[in-house]
Amino acid sequence: MLRMTGHVEAADGQADGGLLFVMFHGYGNDESEMVRILDAVVAVGDGCSADAAAVARPGWLSFRGTYDRPYMGGSYWYPDGCDVASRRRECSVVGDEVVSLLDASALRNRRRVLVGFSQGGYLSYRMVREHPGVFDAAILLSPSFKGEEDATPPDSRTRFFLAYGGEDRTIPVDDQLTARRVLDASGRLVFHEYPGMAHAICDAEIADIRGFLESL
């Protein structure tokens, strides 16, 4: 069963209930990682109370990885080093459950934006591939892309934001190039690379995410 946190206001019967962020963290972290990123994008201040911060954010759901790391803490979506078939299978299980959840009446009329970092970025990409009519945009931050060398562009209307650090060696350069090639072929890709950044998030990236969302 998926573990998650979130905040979604009622849509009040509107045809478009606004943005809904559907978020997945990276290896060894938890759902709070993506909430921190969202707070930075929507500029929720440090002095803001928890209740006020929840109201200031758009609708959001942030999920915790299905596997927990013993002793070290944190969670992950698929075992490090597993083969391509196993990785895709794990992503399919999570994706099917999330998409079923999004069919709830309170969530149905939202414009859905996937946001994922590293493993969570790959999971978000796989969800677009397997559920092509569900998501309006996918923000893929330093995603793993191993095993997608022969992939065709996703057959969907989803718009993509893809970003890597220029010094990211956690994700091999060849996998980064694969991600850019596959998604660029969709004709709906915005790509950014950040010089000097490793496998992380930077202020310039937050600003670019904000600009991408404003264009939706």
XYZ file of C-alpha atoms in Angstrom:
216
model
C 0.000 0.000 0.000
C 1.330 3.438 -0.940
C 2.307 5.873 1.790
C 1.786 9.545 1.094
C 1.132 13.006 2.416
C -0.734 15.767 0.656
C -3.060 18.724 0.655
C -5.924 19.164 -1.821
C -8.591 21.848 -1.537
C -12.064 21.175 -2.919
C -12.464 22.208 -6.562
C -15.917 23.714 -5.884
C -17.405 22.217 -9.038
C -15.073 24.095 -11.408
C -14.283 22.479 -14.758
C -10.570 23.063 -14.049
C -9.695 22.624 -10.389
C -6.143 23.948 -10.864
C -2.781 22.210 -10.707
C -2.221 19.007 -8.775
C 1.410 18.039 -8.157
C 2.060 14.295 -7.933
C 5.557 13.849 -6.514
C 8.139 11.082 -6.052
C 11.435 11.394 -4.182
C 14.848 9.947 -4.973
C 16.703 6.941 -3.548
C 17.191 7.039 0.210
C 14.873 9.958 0.904
C 11.177 10.289 1.763
C 8.078 12.270 0.801
C 9.288 15.428 2.578
C 12.055 15.866 -0.030
C 9.567 16.762 -2.738
C 7.477 18.960 -0.457
C 10.592 21.058 0.208
C 11.139 21.428 -3.531
C 7.517 22.412 -4.091
C 7.739 24.964 -1.281
C 10.746 26.540 -2.990
C 8.970 26.662 -6.360
C 5.877 28.343 -4.936
C 8.070 30.420 -2.563
C 6.519 29.422 0.764
C 8.596 31.324 3.317
C 10.608 29.777 6.166
C 8.582 31.708 8.744
C 5.289 30.361 7.444
C 3.330 28.127 9.821
C 2.549 24.566 8.757
C -1.146 25.395 8.301
C -0.411 28.557 6.305
C 2.129 26.740 4.141
C -0.421 24.043 3.252
C -2.902 26.682 2.111
C -0.240 28.556 0.092
C 0.750 25.487 -1.911
C -1.270 24.285 -4.899
C -2.851 20.855 -4.543
C -0.200 18.184 -4.028
C 0.390 14.546 -3.196
C 3.866 13.370 -2.221
C 4.547 9.638 -2.042
C 7.099 7.605 -0.089
C 9.072 4.816 -1.763
C 7.695 1.311 -1.495
C 10.925 -0.094 0.021
C 12.564 1.101 3.254
C 16.325 1.108 3.791
C 17.201 -0.873 6.920
C 19.461 0.887 9.451
C 20.224 3.915 7.234
C 16.669 5.218 6.890
C 14.892 6.588 3.856
C 13.082 4.691 1.127
C 13.349 3.793 -2.544
C 11.146 2.750 -5.461
C 13.180 -0.128 -6.844
C 16.325 -1.913 -5.636
C 19.598 -0.307 -6.685
C 21.184 -2.326 -9.499
C 18.081 -4.331 -10.411
C 17.559 -5.271 -14.047
C 15.434 -3.263 -16.484
C 12.447 -5.623 -16.392
C 12.322 -5.528 -12.582
C 12.612 -1.734 -12.525
C 9.779 -1.335 -15.007
C 7.620 -3.831 -13.134
C 8.057 -1.938 -9.854
C 7.180 1.328 -11.586
C 4.081 -0.220 -13.158
C 2.739 -1.365 -9.790
C 3.152 2.107 -8.292
C 1.861 3.868 -11.404
C -1.298 1.775 -11.611
C -2.109 2.459 -7.958
C -1.462 6.202 -8.233
C -3.560 6.568 -11.397
C -6.403 4.694 -9.712
C -6.177 7.118 -6.787
C -6.277 10.108 -9.149
C -9.662 8.981 -10.433
C -11.241 10.116 -7.158
C -13.850 12.821 -7.688
C -11.867 15.406 -5.684
C -8.883 14.950 -8.008
C -10.456 14.211 -11.370
C -10.630 17.741 -12.817
C -7.101 18.820 -11.913
C -4.255 19.489 -14.302
C -1.777 16.882 -13.106
C 1.939 17.585 -12.937
C 4.353 14.792 -12.113
C 7.518 15.823 -10.261
C 10.280 13.313 -9.598
C 13.934 13.363 -8.597
C 16.385 10.611 -9.672
C 14.545 7.283 -9.157
C 11.366 9.310 -8.763
C 12.067 10.975 -12.096
C 12.337 7.636 -13.853
C 9.142 6.476 -12.147
C 7.373 9.620 -13.381
C 8.570 8.985 -16.945
C 7.328 5.386 -16.841
C 3.939 6.579 -15.585
C 3.593 8.864 -18.614
C 4.478 5.978 -20.934
C 1.989 3.587 -19.379
C -0.789 6.124 -18.732
C -0.448 8.554 -21.649
C -3.715 10.433 -21.181
C -3.414 11.197 -17.482
C -0.673 13.808 -16.966
C -0.400 17.319 -18.380
C 3.278 17.779 -17.504
C 6.212 15.874 -16.030
C 9.129 17.588 -14.282
C 12.004 15.104 -14.358
C 14.912 16.183 -12.151
C 18.132 14.208 -12.738
C 16.234 11.020 -13.637
C 17.779 7.620 -14.025
C 17.210 6.412 -17.593
C 19.098 3.131 -17.784
C 17.454 0.617 -20.088
C 15.564 3.148 -22.212
C 18.122 3.281 -25.047
C 15.685 1.875 -27.614
C 12.616 3.723 -26.351
C 10.427 5.731 -28.695
C 8.967 9.070 -27.539
C 5.988 8.664 -25.179
C 2.728 8.719 -27.114
C 1.078 11.385 -24.984
C 0.251 15.083 -24.786
C 2.433 15.475 -21.692
C 4.918 18.344 -21.662
C 8.332 17.551 -20.201
C 10.848 19.512 -18.145
C 14.178 17.657 -17.964
C 17.200 18.842 -15.985
C 20.638 17.560 -14.999
C 23.645 18.979 -13.243
C 26.707 19.416 -15.435
C 28.754 17.504 -12.836
C 26.193 14.754 -12.175
C 28.047 11.435 -12.182
C 25.421 9.517 -10.201
C 23.478 9.235 -13.454
C 25.904 8.149 -16.213
C 26.319 10.659 -19.033
C 25.089 8.120 -21.592
C 21.837 7.708 -19.642
C 21.421 11.486 -19.490
C 21.843 11.686 -23.256
C 19.291 8.899 -23.709
C 16.736 10.805 -21.633
C 17.256 13.974 -23.630
C 17.065 12.169 -26.995
C 13.912 10.179 -26.179
C 12.014 13.119 -24.709
C 13.202 15.659 -27.272
C 11.722 13.456 -30.001
C 8.297 14.084 -28.446
C 8.494 17.746 -29.506
C 7.336 18.777 -26.026
C 10.606 18.981 -24.088
C 12.190 21.854 -22.174
C 15.770 20.912 -21.217
C 18.190 22.557 -18.791
C 21.719 21.717 -17.655
C 23.306 23.460 -14.685
C 27.109 23.909 -14.780
C 28.881 22.913 -11.583
C 25.883 21.091 -10.100
C 26.155 17.406 -9.199
C 23.199 15.088 -8.411
C 21.233 17.790 -6.651
C 18.848 20.753 -7.023
C 19.964 24.385 -7.367
C 18.325 27.820 -7.144
C 18.503 28.359 -10.917
C 16.667 25.061 -11.425
C 13.910 26.118 -9.034
C 13.487 29.362 -11.002
C 13.332 27.449 -14.295
C 10.713 25.057 -12.908
C 8.661 28.067 -11.870
C 8.892 29.500 -15.385
C 7.904 26.166 -16.929
C 4.819 25.941 -14.726
C 3.808 29.480 -15.647
C 3.783 28.404 -19.301
C 1.330 25.539 -18.753
